[in-house]
Amino acid sequence: MTNDAIFATVAAALDVRPAQVAAAVKLFDEKCTIPFVARYRKEVTGGLDEVLLEQIQDRVAYLRALSARKEEVRKTIEEQGKLTPELAAAIEVAATLQQVEDLYLPYRPKRRTRASIARERGLEPLATLILTQARPEASLSALALPFVNEETGLASEEEVWAGARDIVAEVLAEDAAVRGALREAYAQEALLAARRDESVPDPQGKYAMYYEYAEPLERAQPHRVLALNRAEREGVLKVAVDLPPERALGLIAALRPADNASPFAGHLREACEDACKRLLAPSLEREVRAALTERAEQHAIAVFAANLRPLLLQPPIRGRTVLGIDPGYVTGCKLAVVDETGRYLAGTTIYPHPPQGRTEEAKREILRLCETHQVDVIAIGNGTASRETEVLVADVIANARRELAYVMVSEAGASVYSASTVAREEFPDLEAAQRGNISIARRLQDPLAELVKIDPKSIGVGLYQHDVDQKALGTSLQRVVESCVNHVGVDVNTASASLLQYVSGINRRVAESIVAYRNQHGKFRRRTDLRKVPGMGKITFQQAAGFLKIAEGEDPLDNTSIHPESYEACAKLLRLLAVEAHDPVLATKMGAFRRQLERSGDAAVWAAEIGVGVPTLLDMLRDLEKPGRDPRDELPRPVLRKDVLRMEDLQEGMVLTGTVRNVVDFGAFVDIGVKQDGLLHVSEMKGPRARPAMERIAVGDVVEVRVLRVDHERGRIALSMK
């Protein structure tokens, strides 16, 4: 498959032009990253966004792998001397790797089977007679007798015909047309079924809804597939894919019909039944289950990625001193104060909860730290003992002499960070629990900068994330983190190596070199100074420079997302407009000029005048309009609380403000300030009913909800946005 054919195929699938695909792939082949191409090569790709660029990259990679596999299969079969023009044509038009593997299956080297043993005994000619439904003049007995001897090890005519049927069964099972027809029947007609294995306990009835379960395969939802897989691994359920045997046999018979006038008709029917039961059904069930699981995993990974993005892009609470609390019972609650820059100031441990129950002493210690260090906000981890700690903090706030508020913060992954090399290097003299607590406090100040230190898989905002393909999950989440980091941009003078390594074009080694150079030589004053960093070559600088900002440098353009390659054009634009980059009213003037261009339609004229494309000109004006802009600042702030609400206080109809903690297919879980997150079912969300939950609401959204039902016994809360 030529590159042009690949580009045309991908373009048709994504509804873009082949030239756009070709341009994007050329940039990828030149080691350009998706964030760089999406932001700084809009004119080249015709304005393709990150989503389309990712799809192009993935689909082109698949089709290139498909093309390479076709060539490999064709060459292998040709070396065996078995490549016919018909087979070569079938390989050429195969649209998927599965189709190629089906065609290759009869020629693939395999372990010894009943059929291969029969071939060694010389029975293939008899198998051919069965397959072709021949009408020989000799009797079946006469045909079989020559093979009944010590050399073949066959003691009877029945053993001879059984061996011949084994060959036929394998031929049928490896026939691409047969496998394709049955595969389609499984996909459209089979049932996914499960039943309880009574010998394995399920003490909490976690899988009770699946004890007697069956539904059409095509309607099986991803979360149910993954739940069934987990239950099967735990031994609680036996799971199967059921297609009526008569349906499968009918499909095979239609493709390989028996000729009633042939003496081999009965042998062919027996071989079909054997092929279906012994070879095809188990093989296709495994294949169908694998495909079903792969689709479910892809969906689960997409859910995780969709939840991770808004979590990383939560707006920071800047300029506040924060007291972080990591709640606990026996081991106590860890306290850590960080200043407005995230620098660790002080920490201790209190024991307000059972078994110690030193509540009053704990309150005094919280108050002391808040007053000594002028704390503004208290961040409480949402793990064990979090709600009891919330009650404690609310009581402290009510009696404090300074203005205080608290926020519940997800502590997912904090323990992973606390034991990491990054945490040990940052706080070598602190115990692991205190490092994790500092992370909780910092997540409030800058969620993105703190969460990038943790493996995304440990942040915990997905659906069965530990059950899916970990490599595929890691690749998807890596893309999300990179996208978020480059969307926001990074202050090169304050960013950690953990954050810098996600900047376009920069790897861990270069990120550490940037930090080491900064520590040795002081703050970067200009973007061009980055070229002095070891490992920062021409291509790396090109990919990274636009995303690395210098807040108080010598050139105001260095605090924007304008790429250094466009500085000359930007300077020409400013000269034409008779304004200076340091002009205090530059932002106002650029905003007015951008709106004028959009109204007049003269953007193309001005873009040509300064030597850039229209997209680059408009992006340039937006950057000059809001230098140093952080897109997260435009999002709703976290909900700051001063008092606590108990589940017993909830009443049907009560309207509350909450924060979305997780979004799944069937709805969203919302923190409304009580011990248990409430479930906002997708049917109770605003927006068109046909739209999935992920398109209506996101992690971190601050929403107003109404209490529908409260189930105190089961600890469940039903919410509505209607």
XYZ file of C-alpha atoms in Angstrom:
722
model
C 0.000 0.000 0.000
C 1.597 3.262 -1.092
C 1.753 6.345 1.105
C -0.678 8.115 -1.219
C -3.163 5.247 -0.820
C -2.729 5.323 2.950
C -3.281 9.092 3.068
C -6.391 8.811 0.894
C -7.829 6.044 3.103
C -7.234 7.996 6.315
C -8.568 11.223 4.788
C -11.805 9.518 3.747
C -12.269 8.002 7.212
C -11.722 11.327 9.005
C -13.428 13.583 6.436
C -10.339 15.685 5.738
C -8.287 16.234 2.596
C -5.484 13.793 1.652
C -3.136 16.780 1.389
C -3.826 17.583 5.065
C -2.996 14.024 6.082
C 0.171 14.049 3.961
C 1.282 17.367 5.477
C 0.689 16.157 9.034
C 2.518 12.866 8.459
C 5.478 14.678 6.892
C 5.760 16.779 10.061
C 5.473 13.687 12.281
C 8.184 11.958 10.250
C 10.361 15.025 10.873
C 9.945 14.409 14.652
C 7.425 17.199 15.215
C 5.075 16.652 18.155
C 1.291 16.855 18.063
C 1.091 19.950 20.368
C 3.651 21.777 18.199
C 1.920 20.889 14.922
C -1.530 21.807 16.293
C -0.354 25.196 17.609
C 2.353 26.358 15.209
C 1.720 24.617 11.888
C -1.944 25.451 11.276
C -1.207 26.869 7.832
C 0.594 23.662 6.830
C -2.113 21.236 7.995
C -5.145 23.368 7.225
C -5.897 23.945 10.905
C -6.069 20.309 12.090
C -6.616 20.146 15.849
C -4.979 17.765 18.348
C -7.800 15.219 18.200
C -7.601 14.850 14.426
C -3.807 14.844 14.490
C -3.810 12.001 17.032
C -6.261 10.031 14.892
C -4.147 10.615 11.792
C -0.999 9.502 13.589
C -2.666 6.322 14.900
C -4.432 5.365 11.674
C -1.398 5.952 9.493
C 0.708 3.864 11.886
C -1.875 1.058 11.677
C -2.053 1.120 7.884
C 1.727 1.186 7.586
C 1.914 -1.827 9.920
C -0.808 -3.512 7.835
C 1.126 -2.874 4.630
C 4.332 -4.247 6.155
C 2.517 -7.356 7.431
C 0.969 -7.967 4.000
C 4.413 -7.904 2.422
C 5.790 -10.250 5.080
C 2.924 -12.737 4.648
C 3.096 -12.606 0.846
C 6.850 -13.264 0.943
C 6.525 -16.180 3.398
C 3.814 -17.919 1.352
C 5.787 -17.332 -1.845
C 8.852 -18.984 -0.280
C 6.655 -22.017 0.394
C 5.785 -22.099 -3.317
C 2.068 -21.739 -2.545
C 1.316 -18.141 -3.560
C -1.394 -18.138 -6.229
C -2.580 -15.028 -8.100
C -5.944 -15.309 -6.321
C -4.298 -15.471 -2.890
C -1.977 -12.565 -3.703
C -4.992 -10.484 -4.764
C -6.888 -11.390 -1.590
C -3.919 -10.329 0.559
C -3.639 -7.061 -1.373
C -7.276 -6.042 -0.791
C -7.402 -7.155 2.870
C -8.473 -4.131 4.911
C -7.510 -5.316 8.402
C -4.725 -7.224 10.100
C -7.319 -9.852 11.072
C -8.160 -10.513 7.429
C -4.475 -10.865 6.576
C -3.960 -13.321 9.434
C -6.988 -15.353 8.299
C -5.466 -15.688 4.840
C -2.094 -16.634 6.312
C -3.480 -19.158 8.798
C -3.277 -22.268 6.521
C 0.382 -21.476 5.756
C 1.497 -20.559 9.256
C 3.972 -22.981 10.866
C 2.104 -24.824 13.593
C 2.605 -27.428 16.272
C 1.651 -31.040 15.520
C -2.091 -31.482 15.273
C -4.389 -34.370 14.494
C -4.486 -33.097 10.916
C -0.695 -32.834 10.585
C -0.312 -36.391 11.883
C -2.875 -37.537 9.302
C -0.917 -35.753 6.568
C 2.272 -37.504 7.704
C 0.388 -40.779 7.223
C -0.344 -39.804 3.630
C -4.090 -39.237 4.010
C -4.258 -35.856 2.254
C -5.480 -37.351 -1.066
C -8.483 -38.850 0.743
C -9.154 -35.503 2.421
C -9.132 -33.855 -1.005
C -11.748 -36.328 -2.211
C -13.962 -35.378 0.730
C -13.467 -31.642 0.188
C -14.221 -31.834 -3.526
C -17.127 -34.238 -2.968
C -15.720 -36.498 -5.649
C -17.566 -39.447 -7.192
C -14.815 -42.068 -7.647
C -15.346 -45.395 -9.367
C -13.603 -47.294 -6.544
C -15.431 -48.035 -3.310
C -14.636 -46.246 -0.058
C -13.234 -49.502 1.286
C -10.911 -49.901 -1.668
C -9.685 -46.320 -1.250
C -8.970 -46.769 2.456
C -7.416 -50.272 2.566
C -3.963 -49.267 1.199
C -3.482 -47.072 4.294
C -4.257 -49.822 6.809
C -0.768 -51.130 7.638
C 1.991 -51.038 10.247
C 3.820 -48.202 8.477
C 0.899 -45.772 8.900
C -0.091 -47.191 12.278
C -3.721 -47.277 11.173
C -5.556 -50.454 12.162
C -8.881 -50.030 10.372
C -10.704 -48.271 7.574
C -12.565 -46.150 10.146
C -9.235 -44.854 11.513
C -8.212 -43.967 7.947
C -11.373 -41.957 7.283
C -11.196 -40.387 10.762
C -7.696 -39.116 9.902
C -8.893 -37.793 6.535
C -11.755 -36.002 8.275
C -9.236 -34.433 10.697
C -7.477 -32.884 7.713
C -10.779 -31.646 6.274
C -11.810 -30.190 9.647
C -8.560 -28.218 9.865
C -8.894 -26.983 6.285
C -12.428 -25.767 7.050
C -11.305 -24.149 10.303
C -8.531 -22.277 8.476
C -10.689 -21.188 5.544
C -10.799 -17.363 5.522
C -14.332 -17.290 4.109
C -15.634 -19.705 6.751
C -13.964 -17.835 9.599
C -15.211 -14.510 8.255
C -18.816 -15.702 8.010
C -18.793 -17.204 11.509
C -17.044 -14.171 12.955
C -19.797 -11.951 11.567
C -22.473 -14.281 12.939
C -20.877 -14.223 16.389
C -20.727 -10.419 16.341
C -24.367 -10.004 15.278
C -26.177 -12.970 16.803
C -24.198 -14.449 19.712
C -25.035 -13.954 23.377
C -22.563 -12.961 26.070
C -23.564 -15.175 28.978
C -22.427 -15.768 32.562
C -23.428 -17.999 35.435
C -22.360 -18.260 39.064
C -19.694 -20.712 40.176
C -21.138 -21.725 43.545
C -17.788 -23.092 44.716
C -16.240 -19.601 44.803
C -17.549 -17.133 47.421
C -18.791 -13.645 46.575
C -19.366 -12.454 50.159
C -20.519 -8.930 49.337
C -22.578 -10.011 46.341
C -20.445 -7.747 44.173
C -21.362 -9.660 41.041
C -24.918 -10.671 42.007
C -26.450 -9.013 38.938
C -24.403 -11.348 36.721
C -25.203 -14.688 38.425
C -27.707 -15.505 35.648
C -26.816 -13.120 32.865
C -27.165 -13.145 29.081
C -27.485 -10.377 26.499
C -26.694 -9.957 22.810
C -23.003 -9.494 22.266
C -23.532 -6.364 20.200
C -25.379 -4.693 23.106
C -22.863 -5.558 25.835
C -21.732 -2.294 27.453
C -17.993 -1.760 28.106
C -18.343 -1.533 31.893
C -20.290 -4.813 31.949
C -17.688 -6.554 29.791
C -14.895 -5.449 32.119
C -16.903 -6.424 35.199
C -17.513 -9.898 33.743
C -13.834 -10.273 32.917
C -12.843 -9.341 36.458
C -15.410 -11.731 37.968
C -14.146 -14.498 35.692
C -10.551 -13.892 36.806
C -11.679 -14.045 40.430
C -13.464 -17.318 39.684
C -16.905 -16.076 40.731
C -18.423 -16.411 37.251
C -18.078 -18.648 34.234
C -18.383 -16.511 31.095
C -19.063 -17.719 27.566
C -20.064 -16.498 24.122
C -22.963 -18.599 22.840
C -23.935 -19.057 19.189
C -26.368 -21.906 18.447
C -24.375 -24.812 16.918
C -26.979 -25.314 14.211
C -26.495 -21.704 13.101
C -22.723 -22.148 12.826
C -23.103 -25.471 11.000
C -25.579 -23.908 8.591
C -23.071 -21.206 7.650
C -20.298 -23.740 7.069
C -22.609 -25.984 5.044
C -23.604 -23.041 2.867
C -19.961 -22.375 2.017
C -18.935 -26.045 1.783
C -22.115 -27.852 0.728
C -22.273 -31.651 0.766
C -23.232 -33.384 -2.477
C -25.732 -36.110 -1.629
C -24.738 -37.924 -4.805
C -21.156 -38.210 -3.544
C -20.136 -41.112 -1.276
C -18.161 -38.565 0.749
C -21.189 -36.421 1.719
C -21.439 -37.993 5.165
C -17.716 -37.571 5.794
C -17.928 -33.866 4.906
C -20.858 -33.329 7.289
C -18.980 -35.087 10.093
C -15.884 -33.016 9.374
C -17.977 -29.825 9.453
C -19.397 -30.723 12.865
C -15.927 -31.558 14.184
C -14.435 -28.353 12.777
C -17.215 -26.314 14.311
C -17.184 -27.882 17.777
C -13.487 -28.685 18.270
C -11.694 -25.963 16.292
C -13.822 -23.025 15.186
C -16.078 -22.442 18.203
C -13.270 -22.313 20.811
C -11.020 -20.281 18.517
C -13.678 -17.757 17.528
C -14.998 -17.469 21.084
C -11.496 -16.529 22.250
C -11.148 -14.127 19.332
C -14.571 -12.540 19.880
C -13.956 -12.211 23.620
C -10.575 -10.631 22.901
C -12.124 -8.160 20.443
C -14.939 -7.381 22.865
C -12.440 -6.810 25.653
C -10.279 -4.647 23.418
C -13.247 -2.406 22.555
C -14.246 -2.212 26.218
C -10.684 -1.356 27.206
C -10.440 1.305 24.515
C -13.647 2.820 25.852
C -12.409 2.645 29.450
C -9.134 4.280 28.425
C -11.078 7.020 26.621
C -13.161 7.580 29.777
C -10.013 7.799 31.897
C -8.393 10.227 29.454
C -11.540 12.369 29.267
C -11.674 12.558 33.081
C -7.960 13.184 33.473
C -7.891 16.275 31.271
C -10.260 18.456 33.338
C -8.649 17.157 36.535
C -5.240 18.366 35.344
C -6.706 21.642 34.114
C -8.436 22.557 37.386
C -7.858 26.256 38.060
C -5.052 26.985 40.503
C -5.640 28.923 43.717
C -2.717 31.337 43.560
C -1.175 33.495 46.236
C -2.619 31.511 49.171
C -0.802 29.837 52.041
C -2.253 26.351 52.427
C -2.450 23.892 55.297
C -2.673 20.340 53.958
C -4.226 17.599 56.084
C -3.812 13.901 55.295
C -6.485 12.296 57.515
C -6.063 9.035 59.416
C -7.215 7.141 62.506
C -4.504 5.124 64.260
C -1.562 6.857 62.586
C -3.091 10.310 63.097
C -3.628 13.222 60.706
C -0.498 14.643 59.072
C -0.373 18.450 58.805
C 1.832 20.400 56.396
C 1.931 24.141 55.689
C 3.180 25.425 52.327
C 3.551 29.093 51.415
C 2.052 30.729 48.336
C 4.930 29.412 46.182
C 4.496 25.827 47.419
C 7.543 25.947 49.724
C 7.230 23.659 52.755
C 7.137 25.683 55.996
C 6.137 23.399 58.851
C 4.419 20.146 59.686
C 3.327 17.881 62.516
C 0.923 15.048 63.377
C -2.312 15.275 65.380
C -4.522 12.478 66.788
C -8.107 13.759 66.935
C -9.848 10.494 66.026
C -10.183 7.114 67.764
C -8.372 5.337 69.276
C -6.476 8.332 70.711
C -9.307 10.875 70.460
C -7.173 13.931 71.369
C -9.659 16.259 69.679
C -9.165 19.525 71.585
C -5.396 19.263 71.383
C -5.715 18.724 67.615
C -7.908 21.813 67.209
C -5.396 23.950 69.095
C -2.542 22.714 66.902
C -4.446 23.475 63.680
C -5.256 26.981 64.959
C -1.630 27.542 65.994
C -0.288 26.628 62.565
C -2.928 28.737 60.805
C -2.145 31.821 62.874
C 1.640 31.390 62.920
C 1.920 30.986 59.152
C -1.058 33.121 58.098
C -2.844 30.194 56.457
C -5.662 31.108 54.046
C -7.061 27.718 52.986
C -7.064 24.206 54.435
C -6.834 21.299 51.974
C -8.224 18.006 53.327
C -7.409 14.721 51.597
C -10.535 12.742 50.741
C -9.357 9.337 52.001
C -9.862 7.454 55.280
C -11.252 9.621 58.121
C -11.715 12.559 55.742
C -15.281 13.394 56.786
C -14.463 13.220 60.500
C -11.537 15.536 59.799
C -13.850 17.826 57.840
C -16.091 18.164 60.924
C -13.016 18.969 63.009
C -11.803 21.627 60.552
C -15.260 23.213 60.266
C -15.283 23.590 64.071
C -11.809 25.161 63.975
C -12.881 27.646 61.278
C -15.947 28.646 63.320
C -13.677 29.599 66.223
C -10.747 31.072 64.281
C -9.820 34.729 64.517
C -8.747 34.914 60.882
C -10.655 34.269 57.666
C -10.349 30.598 56.778
C -11.996 28.104 54.417
C -11.410 24.490 53.494
C -11.541 22.342 50.368
C -11.760 18.573 49.958
C -8.911 17.508 47.683
C -8.497 14.154 45.932
C -5.534 12.372 47.449
C -5.405 9.701 44.727
C -1.786 8.971 43.909
C -0.378 10.927 46.867
C 1.079 7.763 48.389
C 2.609 6.852 45.015
C 4.255 10.283 44.862
C 5.448 10.121 48.489
C 7.451 6.944 47.817
C 8.805 8.131 44.450
C 12.351 9.180 43.618
C 11.063 12.676 42.800
C 9.597 13.071 46.311
C 12.716 11.709 48.020
C 14.908 14.122 46.069
C 12.604 17.038 46.874
C 12.207 16.257 50.599
C 15.035 13.906 51.631
C 14.595 14.612 55.352
C 10.830 14.033 55.572
C 8.986 10.761 56.033
C 6.862 9.470 53.170
C 3.484 10.355 54.740
C 4.504 14.003 55.121
C 5.691 14.194 51.512
C 2.283 12.959 50.393
C 0.596 15.565 52.564
C 2.647 18.354 50.973
C 1.433 17.071 47.622
C -2.191 17.356 48.806
C -1.633 20.999 49.800
C 0.133 21.871 46.566
C -2.619 20.307 44.442
C -4.825 23.178 45.518
C -2.248 25.786 44.494
C -1.389 24.322 41.094
C -3.004 20.952 40.306
C -1.176 20.487 37.002
C 2.312 21.160 38.367
C 1.757 18.697 41.216
C -0.162 15.927 39.467
C 2.424 15.544 36.679
C 4.763 14.103 39.330
C 2.483 11.073 39.619
C 1.955 8.224 37.176
C -1.383 9.204 35.559
C -2.688 5.656 36.094
C -2.528 6.250 39.853
C -4.705 9.374 39.866
C -7.870 7.259 39.827
C -10.531 8.963 37.723
C -11.375 6.174 35.352
C -13.356 3.006 34.785
C -11.623 -0.297 35.615
C -8.273 1.348 34.844
C -6.315 -1.483 36.474
C -8.017 -4.092 34.262
C -7.120 -2.644 30.873
C -4.050 -2.883 28.642
C -1.545 -0.911 30.706
C 0.665 -0.013 27.759
C -2.255 1.409 25.778
C -3.505 3.213 28.894
C -0.075 4.694 29.516
C 0.222 5.927 25.924
C -3.214 7.559 26.016
C -2.651 9.249 29.375
C 0.805 10.426 28.352
C -0.829 12.225 25.440
C -3.380 13.838 27.739
C -0.721 15.106 30.146
C 1.413 16.447 27.286
C -1.614 18.158 25.764
C -2.553 19.809 29.071
C 0.973 20.956 29.900
C 1.482 22.494 26.464
C -2.016 23.996 26.462
C -1.222 25.878 29.676
C 2.455 26.541 29.016
C 5.282 26.356 31.528
C 7.227 29.025 33.412
C 10.743 27.828 32.646
C 12.129 29.581 35.744
C 9.892 27.818 38.270
C 8.885 24.515 36.657
C 10.148 21.221 38.038
C 11.803 18.601 35.858
C 8.630 16.522 36.299
C 6.625 19.271 34.577
C 9.230 20.211 31.982
C 9.531 16.648 30.664
C 5.988 16.887 29.277
C 6.751 20.006 27.223
C 6.764 19.391 23.470
C 10.105 17.954 22.336
C 11.622 17.685 25.832
C 12.477 14.372 27.481
C 13.443 13.630 31.078
C 17.161 14.120 30.430
C 16.729 17.558 28.841
C 14.251 18.583 31.564
C 16.809 17.763 34.248
C 19.459 19.666 32.270
C 17.233 22.762 32.202
C 16.779 22.648 35.989
C 20.503 22.033 36.561
C 21.448 24.935 34.261
C 18.923 27.186 36.039
C 20.319 26.239 39.452
C 23.872 26.940 38.306
C 23.383 30.114 36.256
C 20.235 31.645 37.730
C 16.944 32.476 36.040
C 16.638 32.486 32.265
C 16.307 36.051 30.980
C 15.484 35.222 27.341
C 14.112 32.187 25.509
C 17.239 32.081 23.351
C 19.268 31.352 26.503
C 17.708 27.893 26.480
C 19.947 27.024 23.508
C 22.855 26.956 25.983
C 21.321 24.051 27.911
C 23.061 20.715 27.187
C 20.806 18.581 25.001
C 18.728 21.534 23.768
C 19.455 21.136 20.065
C 17.889 22.995 17.168
C 14.917 20.636 16.745
C 14.243 20.354 20.492
C 14.292 24.145 20.837
C 11.947 24.519 17.857
C 9.427 22.070 19.356
C 9.604 23.435 22.915
C 10.268 27.164 22.761
C 6.705 28.382 22.243
C 5.488 26.495 25.317
C 8.270 27.708 27.658
C 7.466 31.126 29.101
C 9.639 33.671 30.923
C 7.445 35.837 33.119
C 9.842 38.674 33.958
C 12.390 38.473 31.186
C 13.999 41.004 28.913
C 11.594 40.448 26.000
C 7.833 40.697 26.683
C 7.183 38.257 23.827
C 8.897 35.550 25.882
C 5.907 35.623 28.257
C 3.485 34.740 25.453
C 2.811 31.652 23.345
C 4.171 33.417 20.257
C 6.932 31.218 18.841
C 10.403 32.790 18.467
C 10.249 31.957 14.748
C 7.444 34.566 14.517
C 9.156 37.309 16.543
C 10.323 39.142 13.423
C 6.804 39.110 11.967
C 5.408 40.253 15.309
C 7.910 43.133 15.464
C 6.876 44.189 11.955
C 3.206 44.110 12.998
C 3.909 46.306 16.024
C 5.833 48.785 13.858
C 2.956 48.978 11.377
C 0.559 49.633 14.265
C 3.001 52.149 15.844
C 3.006 50.432 19.249
C 5.782 49.071 21.482
C 5.923 45.619 23.047
C 6.373 47.303 26.457
C 3.387 49.632 25.930
C 1.144 49.351 29.056
C -1.980 49.554 26.880
C -0.690 47.007 24.340
C -3.276 44.410 25.380
C -6.174 46.818 24.895
C -4.933 47.943 21.487
C -4.345 44.387 20.259
C -7.804 43.295 21.354
C -9.409 46.179 19.517
C -7.329 45.529 16.388
C -8.176 41.791 16.390
C -11.897 42.524 16.611
C -11.552 45.077 13.805
C -9.851 42.492 11.568
C -12.535 39.893 12.284
C -15.257 42.412 11.370
C -13.577 43.803 8.261
C -12.210 40.555 6.849
C -8.803 42.184 6.255
C -6.839 39.559 8.203
C -5.421 37.990 5.021
C -4.068 41.362 3.863
C -2.296 42.033 7.150
C -1.010 38.460 7.380
C 0.541 38.724 3.909
C 2.071 42.081 4.842
C 3.991 40.654 7.816
C 4.722 37.295 6.167
C 2.598 34.823 8.140
C -0.654 32.951 7.661
C -3.996 34.182 8.953
C -4.178 31.604 11.803
C -0.725 32.663 13.040
C -1.681 36.351 12.875
C -4.873 35.827 14.879
C -3.067 33.667 17.457
C -0.391 36.338 17.711
C -2.978 39.026 18.434
C -4.695 36.871 21.084
C -1.331 36.321 22.801
C -0.532 40.044 22.754
C -4.021 40.719 24.072
C -3.424 38.469 27.109
C 0.329 38.118 27.749
C 1.158 35.471 30.325
C -2.399 34.137 30.026
C -3.221 30.918 31.847
C -6.323 29.345 30.233
C -7.207 27.704 33.558
C -7.991 31.091 35.086
C -11.174 31.250 33.015
C -12.602 28.091 34.656
C -14.754 27.978 37.830
C -12.780 27.969 41.073
C -12.975 25.065 43.570
C -15.795 25.321 46.116
C -14.438 26.751 49.385
C -16.408 25.626 52.446
C -16.594 26.820 56.025
C -19.100 24.440 57.568
C -19.882 20.757 57.184
C -23.000 18.947 56.027
C -23.912 15.490 57.311
C -25.829 12.871 55.389
C -28.537 13.085 58.062
C -29.007 16.761 57.150
C -29.965 15.957 53.564
C -33.586 16.190 52.540
C -35.255 15.505 49.226
C -35.517 18.675 47.174
C -32.532 20.348 48.839
C -30.390 22.308 46.335
C -26.620 22.202 46.850
C -23.403 23.189 45.096
C -21.009 20.323 44.433
C -17.851 19.369 42.589
C -17.759 16.565 40.005
C -15.225 13.934 41.108
C -15.628 11.267 38.429
C -17.618 10.731 35.231
C -18.565 7.300 33.853
C -20.964 6.024 31.191
C -24.026 5.993 33.416
C -23.476 9.330 35.171
C -21.217 11.349 37.440
C -20.220 11.245 41.092
C -20.553 14.623 42.796
C -19.014 15.760 46.080
C -21.732 17.786 47.824
C -19.914 18.032 51.147
C -21.170 14.889 52.882
C -19.377 11.619 53.537
C -20.678 9.913 50.389
C -20.477 11.341 46.880
C -23.884 11.549 45.237
C -24.722 9.895 41.917
C -25.939 12.202 39.187
C -27.408 9.728 36.714
C -27.041 10.611 33.045
C -30.841 10.851 32.777
C -30.801 13.627 35.391
C -28.213 15.781 33.620
C -28.953 18.844 31.560
C -28.599 18.671 27.803
C -29.923 16.427 24.997
C -30.633 12.894 26.203
C -28.785 11.412 23.239
C -25.485 12.963 24.323
C -23.288 10.794 26.593
C -22.384 11.897 30.112
C -18.793 12.700 29.087
C -20.059 15.376 26.696
C -22.344 17.015 29.240
C -20.182 17.244 32.344
C -16.513 16.971 33.338
C -14.354 16.266 36.373
C -13.826 19.447 38.369
C -17.048 21.107 37.193
C -18.830 23.036 39.914
C -22.524 22.201 39.572
C -25.811 23.010 41.279
C -27.739 19.830 42.053
C -31.000 18.847 43.720
C -31.281 15.904 46.104
C -33.667 13.303 44.667
C -33.324 10.450 47.165
C -31.245 9.569 50.208
C -30.697 5.906 51.114
C -29.154 6.019 54.597
C -28.942 2.252 54.932
C -26.925 1.761 51.738
C -25.184 5.143 51.936
C -26.443 6.299 48.533
C -27.522 9.720 47.331
C -29.354 10.368 44.054
C -28.971 13.822 42.529
C -30.465 15.794 39.661
C -29.543 18.912 37.718
C -33.125 19.336 36.476
